[in-house]
C-alpha positions as MATLAB code, in Angstrom:
seq = 'MAEVETQHHSKPTTQVSPQPPAPIPLATMAAKDSPSKPSWFTPKRLLAMFCVINLLNYIDRGAIASNGVNGSLGICDEKGICTSGSGIQGDFKLNNFQDGVLSSAFMVGLLVASPIFASMAKSHNPFRLIGVGLSVWTFATAACGCSFNFWTIAICRMLVGVGEASFISLAAPFIDDNAPVSQKTAWLAVFYMCIPTGVALGYVYGGVVGSHFNWRYAFWAEAILMLPFAIMGFVMKPLQLKGFAHVESKQALISVETAASATEEVPSTNGNEAIHSQASSKSDKSKIGSSIMNQLSRFLNDMKVLLADPVYVINVLGYILYNFVIGAYSYWGPKAGYNIYHMNNADMMFGGVTVIGGIVGTLGGGFVLDSINATISNAFKLLSGAVFVGGIFCLTSFCLKSLYGFLALFLVGQILVFATQAPVNYVCLHCVKPSLRPLSIAMSTVSIHIFGDVPSAPLVGVFEDHVNNWRLTAIVLTSIFFLAAVMWFLGIFLNSKDLFDEVEEELSPNTKANMKPLLGGETRDETPPV';
ca = [
       0.000    0.000    0.000;
       2.809    2.365    0.882;
       4.398    1.780   -2.471;
       1.148    2.494   -4.227;
       0.633    5.715   -2.257;
       4.172    6.858   -3.092;
       3.510    6.379   -6.773;
       0.238    8.250   -6.438;
       1.905   11.305   -4.855;
       4.694   11.355   -7.445;
       2.095   11.566  -10.245;
      -0.713   13.861   -9.122;
      -2.253   13.922  -12.646;
      -2.807   10.454  -13.992;
      -3.276    9.962  -17.747;
      -3.475    6.869  -19.835;
      -0.810    7.059  -22.467;
      -1.990    6.351  -26.015;
      -1.023    3.010  -27.393;
       1.889    3.122  -29.822;
       0.873    2.698  -33.442;
       0.936   -0.732  -34.953;
       3.718   -1.421  -37.404;
       2.846   -0.495  -40.972;
       3.467   -3.261  -43.491;
       5.778   -2.221  -46.298;
       3.364   -3.624  -48.873;
       0.597   -1.373  -47.553;
       2.880    1.673  -47.812;
       3.776    0.765  -51.383;
       0.111    0.413  -52.247;
      -0.570    3.892  -50.956;
       2.326    5.241  -53.010;
       0.710    3.922  -56.178;
      -2.625    5.777  -56.370;
      -5.097    5.168  -59.168;
      -5.081    7.629  -62.028;
      -7.636   10.485  -61.819;
     -10.782   10.165  -63.924;
      -9.792   12.974  -66.290;
      -6.492   11.323  -67.147;
      -5.445    9.612  -70.352;
      -1.825    9.720  -71.580;
      -2.780   11.429  -74.841;
      -4.946   13.994  -73.043;
      -2.042   14.830  -70.728;
       0.312   15.216  -73.689;
      -2.145   17.470  -75.523;
      -2.615   19.715  -72.476;
       1.125   20.082  -71.911;
       1.687   20.798  -75.608;
      -0.814   23.668  -75.628;
       0.777   25.178  -72.506;
       4.261   24.850  -74.012;
       3.022   26.368  -77.260;
       1.635   29.437  -75.470;
       4.883   29.842  -73.541;
       6.962   29.965  -76.706;
       4.455   32.051  -78.646;
       5.254   34.680  -76.018;
       8.970   34.262  -76.772;
       8.388   34.707  -80.483;
       5.987   37.613  -80.072;
       8.429   39.786  -78.127;
      11.032   39.199  -80.868;
       8.659   39.954  -83.755;
       8.895   43.197  -85.674;
       5.266   43.905  -84.805;
       5.787   43.769  -81.014;
       9.499   44.475  -80.714;
       9.364   47.222  -83.333;
      12.212   49.570  -84.198;
      13.659   52.974  -83.327;
      12.651   56.113  -85.176;
      15.085   57.132  -87.958;
      15.901   60.274  -89.876;
      16.965   60.307  -93.537;
      19.548   62.525  -95.224;
      16.918   65.183  -95.857;
      16.135   65.436  -92.173;
      12.766   63.758  -92.477;
      12.197   61.547  -89.430;
       9.833   58.668  -88.873;
       8.543   57.684  -85.472;
       9.562   54.414  -83.860;
       7.253   51.460  -83.353;
       6.674   48.663  -80.876;
       8.528   48.269  -77.590;
      11.843   49.540  -78.922;
      10.256   52.631  -80.444;
       7.985   53.459  -77.487;
      10.711   53.088  -74.868;
      13.595   54.258  -77.137;
      15.796   51.212  -76.509;
      19.193   50.598  -78.102;
      20.044   47.143  -79.474;
      21.717   46.085  -76.231;
      18.679   46.990  -74.109;
      16.452   45.366  -76.695;
      18.505   42.179  -76.452;
      18.347   42.263  -72.646;
      14.542   42.128  -72.812;
      14.721   38.756  -74.551;
      16.962   37.467  -71.773;
      15.330   39.045  -68.707;
      13.085   36.025  -68.114;
      16.219   34.042  -67.332;
      16.658   35.788  -63.973;
      13.391   34.324  -62.713;
      14.034   30.990  -64.402;
      17.492   30.697  -62.852;
      16.219   31.310  -59.325;
      12.956   29.368  -59.534;
      13.880   26.225  -61.506;
      16.024   24.569  -58.798;
      13.466   25.594  -56.168;
      10.532   24.020  -58.004;
      12.569   20.898  -58.812;
      13.543   20.491  -55.133;
      10.015   21.208  -53.892;
       8.726   18.351  -56.052;
      10.101   15.973  -53.397;
       7.858   17.440  -50.693;
       4.919   18.917  -52.669;
       2.793   17.493  -55.448;
       4.498   18.334  -58.777;
       1.172   18.794  -60.551;
       0.125   21.504  -58.080;
       3.507   23.202  -58.487;
       2.787   23.517  -62.207;
      -0.462   25.301  -61.327;
       1.450   27.771  -59.143;
       3.941   28.469  -61.910;
       1.285   29.003  -64.579;
      -0.532   31.458  -62.284;
       2.648   33.538  -61.929;
       3.200   33.358  -65.702;
      -0.344   34.590  -66.398;
      -0.025   37.554  -64.031;
       3.433   38.540  -65.309;
       2.457   38.359  -68.988;
      -0.593   40.542  -68.418;
       1.624   43.003  -66.531;
       3.977   43.217  -69.545;
       1.136   44.843  -71.465;
       0.808   47.468  -68.726;
       4.516   48.403  -68.563;
       5.533   52.021  -69.123;
       9.357   51.960  -69.465;
      12.338   49.637  -69.894;
      12.636   48.645  -66.241;
       8.973   47.810  -65.692;
       8.805   45.492  -68.694;
      12.187   43.976  -67.778;
      10.917   43.112  -64.274;
       7.737   41.614  -65.728;
       9.815   39.455  -68.080;
      11.775   38.214  -65.060;
       8.510   37.108  -63.427;
       7.541   35.319  -66.645;
      10.674   33.225  -66.095;
       9.519   32.324  -62.563;
       6.241   31.041  -63.941;
       7.933   29.102  -66.719;
      10.320   27.371  -64.311;
       7.783   24.993  -62.742;
       6.336   23.816  -66.038;
       9.605   23.379  -67.912;
      11.238   21.239  -65.211;
       8.212   19.053  -64.366;
       6.263   18.520  -67.621;
       8.874   16.352  -69.369;
       9.116   13.779  -66.521;
       5.298   13.457  -66.538;
       5.371   12.739  -70.283;
       8.280   10.326  -69.883;
       6.301    8.396  -67.234;
       3.126    8.029  -69.285;
       4.389    7.600  -72.857;
       4.393    4.107  -74.427;
       7.781    2.437  -73.927;
       8.463    2.148  -77.660;
       7.478    5.776  -78.332;
       9.031    7.729  -75.455;
      11.283    9.833  -77.666;
       8.484   10.428  -80.177;
       6.209   11.749  -77.407;
       8.984   13.995  -76.146;
       9.437   15.152  -79.745;
       5.763   16.143  -79.970;
       6.136   18.146  -76.748;
       9.384   19.868  -77.754;
       8.055   20.482  -81.257;
       6.023   23.232  -79.603;
       9.225   25.235  -79.008;
      10.073   26.106  -82.623;
       6.410   26.049  -83.573;
       5.519   28.441  -80.754;
       8.375   30.815  -81.547;
       7.443   30.837  -85.238;
       3.751   31.371  -84.520;
       4.837   34.110  -82.129;
       6.544   35.928  -84.984;
       3.350   35.789  -87.037;
       1.069   36.514  -84.082;
       3.184   39.465  -82.942;
       3.354   40.840  -86.472;
      -0.433   40.688  -86.942;
      -1.357   42.097  -83.521;
       1.342   44.776  -83.607;
       0.409   46.033  -87.060;
      -3.385   45.995  -86.585;
      -3.731   46.917  -82.910;
      -0.973   47.658  -80.394;
       1.889   45.553  -79.077;
       0.336   45.570  -75.571;
      -2.674   43.551  -76.750;
      -0.379   40.665  -77.674;
       0.576   40.133  -74.016;
      -2.969   40.554  -72.702;
      -4.322   37.948  -75.109;
      -1.602   35.449  -74.077;
      -2.537   35.877  -70.410;
      -6.225   35.247  -71.143;
      -5.401   32.052  -73.059;
      -3.161   30.699  -70.275;
      -5.543   31.483  -67.404;
      -7.742   28.325  -67.770;
      -4.669   26.071  -67.541;
      -3.469   27.866  -64.402;
      -6.872   27.228  -62.798;
      -6.869   23.577  -63.914;
      -3.566   23.049  -62.127;
      -5.360   23.682  -58.813;
      -8.803   22.138  -59.333;
      -7.990   18.884  -61.147;
      -6.990   15.769  -59.220;
      -3.187   15.651  -59.511;
      -0.945   12.976  -60.986;
       2.138   11.505  -59.317;
       5.680   11.264  -60.680;
       7.741    8.096  -60.691;
      10.385    8.245  -57.964;
       8.310   10.387  -55.590;
       6.130    9.345  -52.659;
       2.388    9.916  -52.906;
       1.344   12.998  -50.934;
      -1.256   11.045  -48.915;
       1.323    8.504  -47.801;
       3.565   11.365  -46.686;
       0.730   12.772  -44.597;
       0.064    9.309  -43.147;
       3.693    9.002  -42.132;
       3.583   12.408  -40.485;
       0.500   11.426  -38.489;
       2.131    8.133  -37.469;
       5.241    9.941  -36.295;
       3.106   12.484  -34.428;
       1.204    9.722  -32.638;
       4.431    7.930  -31.792;
       5.981   11.098  -30.391;
       2.878   11.628  -28.239;
       3.694    8.411  -26.342;
       6.993    9.924  -25.324;
       5.529   13.172  -23.950;
       5.214   13.506  -20.153;
       2.206   15.544  -19.003;
       3.285   18.760  -17.356;
       1.919   20.378  -14.256;
       0.398   23.840  -14.337;
       3.571   25.296  -12.862;
       5.637   24.028  -15.782;
       3.269   25.041  -18.620;
       5.160   28.290  -19.364;
       8.464   26.424  -19.540;
       6.985   23.802  -21.873;
       5.407   26.536  -24.053;
       8.763   28.288  -24.490;
      10.466   24.989  -25.214;
       7.790   24.165  -27.792;
       8.264   27.557  -29.510;
      12.013   27.056  -29.674;
      11.468   23.536  -30.973;
       9.206   24.799  -33.802;
      11.803   27.375  -34.885;
      14.476   24.721  -34.731;
      12.381   22.406  -36.904;
      11.885   25.142  -39.529;
      15.602   25.901  -39.630;
      16.416   22.213  -39.741;
      13.943   21.678  -42.597;
      15.509   24.487  -44.649;
      18.998   23.133  -44.026;
      17.875   19.627  -44.958;
      16.371   20.906  -48.215;
      19.554   22.807  -49.029;
      21.728   19.840  -48.141;
      19.628   17.527  -50.312;
      19.789   19.990  -53.223;
      23.594   20.268  -52.958;
      23.944   16.477  -52.783;
      21.747   16.082  -55.872;
      23.810   18.713  -57.694;
      27.004   16.812  -56.852;
      25.484   13.703  -58.408;
      24.615   15.580  -61.614;
      27.991   17.316  -61.939;
      29.843   14.056  -61.314;
      28.033   12.391  -64.231;
      30.123   12.876  -67.400;
      27.214   11.871  -69.642;
      25.011   14.607  -68.209;
      27.797   17.227  -68.298;
      28.795   16.538  -71.926;
      25.158   16.537  -73.015;
      24.451   19.895  -71.372;
      27.663   21.499  -72.685;
      26.686   20.574  -76.238;
      23.168   21.845  -75.570;
      24.545   25.195  -74.347;
      26.525   25.763  -77.549;
      23.571   24.702  -79.666;
      21.167   26.980  -77.819;
      23.550   29.926  -78.116;
      22.892   29.878  -81.865;
      19.188   28.994  -81.696;
      18.517   31.738  -79.152;
      20.148   34.399  -81.323;
      18.319   33.061  -84.399;
      14.976   33.322  -82.621;
      15.532   36.907  -81.507;
      17.513   38.488  -84.334;
      16.353   36.239  -87.206;
      13.560   38.464  -88.548;
      15.744   41.582  -88.420;
      18.680   39.789  -90.044;
      16.432   38.432  -92.807;
      14.952   41.874  -93.406;
      18.363   43.574  -93.634;
      20.178   40.902  -95.691;
      17.455   39.891  -98.150;
      15.046   42.856  -97.833;
      12.111   40.556  -97.040;
       8.821   42.385  -97.452;
       7.410   40.584  -94.433;
      10.306   39.165  -92.429;
       8.100   38.003  -89.537;
       5.928   35.875  -91.819;
       8.725   34.434  -93.985;
      11.240   33.710  -91.233;
       8.464   32.403  -89.028;
       7.189   30.127  -91.790;
      10.614   28.564  -92.369;
      11.136   28.090  -88.640;
       7.750   26.492  -88.023;
       8.124   24.016  -90.910;
      11.707   23.168  -89.960;
      10.781   22.912  -86.299;
       7.810   20.599  -86.790;
       9.449   18.280  -89.334;
      12.849   18.276  -87.612;
      11.697   17.776  -84.031;
       9.214   15.031  -84.895;
      11.715   13.412  -87.249;
      14.443   13.350  -84.608;
      12.153   11.651  -82.090;
      10.877    9.012  -84.505;
      14.356    8.303  -85.880;
      15.787    7.699  -82.410;
      12.904    5.357  -81.543;
      13.363    3.468  -84.805;
      17.099    2.864  -84.285;
      16.555    1.882  -80.626;
      16.424    4.731  -78.145;
      19.661    4.518  -76.177;
      21.900    7.248  -74.798;
      24.731    6.312  -77.156;
      22.448    6.409  -80.219;
      21.081    9.752  -79.032;
      24.609   11.228  -79.045;
      25.193    9.872  -82.571;
      22.018   11.523  -83.811;
      22.789   14.798  -82.004;
      26.300   15.189  -83.393;
      25.444   14.130  -86.949;
      22.289   16.235  -87.306;
      23.857   19.429  -85.941;
      27.036   19.069  -88.018;
      25.211   18.582  -91.330;
      22.514   21.100  -90.420;
      25.178   23.673  -89.567;
      26.697   23.272  -93.045;
      23.349   23.992  -94.716;
      22.620   27.025  -92.510;
      26.106   28.470  -93.000;
      25.904   28.052  -96.770;
      22.461   29.672  -96.906;
      23.759   32.947  -95.460;
      26.502   33.042  -98.107;
      23.957   33.117 -100.931;
      22.632   36.341 -102.423;
      19.401   34.809 -103.714;
      16.448   35.006 -101.327;
      14.956   31.742 -102.619;
      18.289   29.956 -102.418;
      18.627   31.142  -98.832;
      15.121   29.955  -97.900;
      15.643   26.502  -99.434;
      18.996   25.771  -97.778;
      18.039   27.379  -94.494;
      14.885   25.233  -94.335;
      16.920   22.037  -94.762;
      19.370   23.235  -92.131;
      16.545   24.044  -89.706;
      15.024   20.575  -90.137;
      18.349   18.955  -89.266;
      19.280   21.135  -86.276;
      15.794   20.833  -84.745;
      16.084   17.038  -84.873;
      18.063   17.387  -81.635;
      15.208   18.509  -79.381;
      13.866   15.106  -78.319;
      17.204   13.204  -78.157;
      18.980   15.809  -76.004;
      16.181   15.795  -73.445;
      15.926   12.007  -73.601;
      19.535   11.882  -72.420;
      18.785   14.325  -69.570;
      15.869   12.167  -68.407;
      17.494    8.742  -68.707;
      21.065    9.300  -67.529;
      19.821    9.992  -63.966;
      17.619    8.184  -61.442;
      13.859    8.897  -61.673;
      13.848   11.106  -58.567;
      16.522   13.370  -60.117;
      14.705   13.952  -63.414;
      13.028   17.273  -62.462;
      16.340   18.684  -61.227;
      18.137   17.295  -64.290;
      15.727   19.061  -66.649;
      15.698   22.209  -64.493;
      19.487   22.582  -64.388;
      19.779   21.747  -68.080;
      17.231   24.468  -68.841;
      18.970   26.965  -66.570;
      22.368   26.173  -68.103;
      21.335   26.461  -71.743;
      19.727   29.811  -71.016;
      22.266   31.423  -68.697;
      25.228   30.317  -70.825;
      23.402   30.019  -74.158;
      20.595   32.236  -75.386;
      20.795   34.766  -72.525;
      24.234   36.101  -73.478;
      23.809   35.348  -77.190;
      21.071   37.927  -77.895;
      22.874   40.952  -76.386;
      26.314   39.743  -77.562;
      25.096   39.368  -81.129;
      23.556   42.842  -80.808;
      26.900   44.278  -79.679;
      28.745   42.427  -82.470;
      26.325   43.763  -85.081;
      26.627   47.289  -83.703;
      30.404   46.947  -84.196;
      30.573   45.353  -87.670;
      27.276   46.720  -89.036;
      26.968   43.697  -91.354;
      24.129   41.265  -90.681;
      25.460   38.684  -93.177;
      28.834   38.457  -91.438;
      27.124   38.362  -88.045;
      24.913   35.447  -89.146;
      27.881   33.464  -90.552;
      29.990   33.880  -87.413;
      27.036   32.916  -85.230;
      26.179   29.795  -87.260;
      29.743   28.454  -87.049;
      29.167   27.734  -83.337;
      26.954   24.802  -84.388;
      30.140   22.858  -85.225;
      31.434   23.208  -81.662;
      28.178   21.702  -80.381;
      28.533   18.802  -82.835;
      32.057   18.078  -81.563;
      30.901   18.102  -77.938;
      28.060   15.640  -78.594;
      30.397   13.470  -80.686;
      32.534   12.971  -77.567;
      29.466   11.671  -75.738;
      29.325    8.614  -78.024;
      32.435    7.206  -76.384;
      31.284    7.627  -72.774;
      30.176    4.660  -70.681;
      26.456    5.439  -70.513;
      23.705    3.574  -68.641;
      19.948    4.122  -68.806;
      18.785    4.586  -65.190;
      15.066    5.061  -65.876;
      14.102    1.608  -64.592;
      16.546    1.582  -61.697;
      14.709    0.657  -58.503;
      14.916    3.241  -55.752;
      12.919    4.037  -52.652;
      10.299    6.705  -53.241;
      10.733    8.158  -49.774;
      13.223   10.756  -48.672;
      16.204    9.658  -46.543;
      14.831   11.453  -43.476;
      11.423    9.809  -43.845;
      12.972    6.385  -44.361;
      15.159    6.866  -41.287;
      12.093    7.694  -39.219;
      10.132    4.768  -40.660;
      12.618    2.005  -40.012;
      12.047    1.685  -36.249;
       8.277    1.740  -36.765;
       8.353   -0.895  -39.468;
      10.627   -3.024  -37.337;
       8.341   -2.702  -34.333;
      11.054   -1.023  -32.305;
      11.029    2.202  -30.350;
      12.783    5.296  -31.649;
      14.921    5.762  -28.600;
      17.126    2.721  -28.384;
      18.791    3.948  -25.170;
      17.669    1.787  -22.239;
      15.372    3.681  -19.856;
      16.923    4.804  -16.623;
];
């Protein structure tokens, strides 16, 4: 009795501790990580939706480069008769360098946001992240139409890059997951076909809107067209990516860990409530700081894996050189064509060649790689060969004086160089583990922009300001294609392995570490009680 009374006095408030949770079978956890597809989903419907979004994104890129939207500065002839400027360049009185910066401003947002969205995909549903990005894109594009000087439109273009970041890094892995095995590269080709097609349609769209209305209406219309897709990203039941845990299973694990931690808590007396409240507040702050550090540590570890992979590095280096040329073509192409060959409607003609070359080349590259067996080594063979031969045709076309000769050779060259779009991204997706695919695509996208088309547009503008010869500028620019071909040729000889089907746990290291004791039926604290 005395012993019982002693125990009673030592614990004035008696509570029945909750029973520890039962061990969760691994098979049950795996079942939860493999949810059924939502009712709206079919693979072809998903591909079509992503293609329309990608098309709108690149129509915006083409529109801001078109003569109708981009415009030109006012000029004065020898008699002193001056004509007013047009478009963005004319309204804001931009020089060629500032004009080139506008085409690259989106990269600031893309550079910052792409790694963030790719990393967040491990803790948030990737489909919802796309909805967030498209909402930012819609707002920023509409704001471009309301800009009133160089800096306001430059800031809006930066925000466009933030919105683009989520979609660019996450859409390709979704397509790769749901495409038929024998047609993976072809499906990627259909998706990436929207890049040249969108840019070309942007030239035409910008030319029509700019000449008949005002350049501001081009941006407002784009925002209206994208708005339904931004809303769909939030209201539709989301899909899951291979290599990532299902969001419901993550929540279940959190609730299990919360219940388990409750068994370890000792009820406090009223006198100690303030102390426990302060300790709890400090603990919450510590958890937030720890979570941020864990995210950063995981991102740095993933980056080390990518940079240590020679296949990935060689592929991206070739892609950077390639995109340096393509980026300058897309921005300065209409102006170069107008000045060299005096095209009556440079937007329409250059856009027409680009859209035909882009569609035929991108689709052709995807189907060819599938037909010869889609492997990383074969992808490098196709990349190096297509760019080398395509570069010869493009270089020769700028040496001709005939407009029709230029259009014929340049079209063939465009078909060949655009055949790279699906193979280069196939390598990015399949040379890494499934859980690294969003980061692989994100960092590839960031790299080709920050080292490729971002510096190329202003640098080509500076070069042209110096030499004042668009033909020479185009020839020097096109010669960089051969450096890209050499880089991809080196990739053929690397020891490459397709990691798409490599088995890996879908849970983060921290989650798996917390799960192991529960699955094993053990307690978290293995130290014997005192």
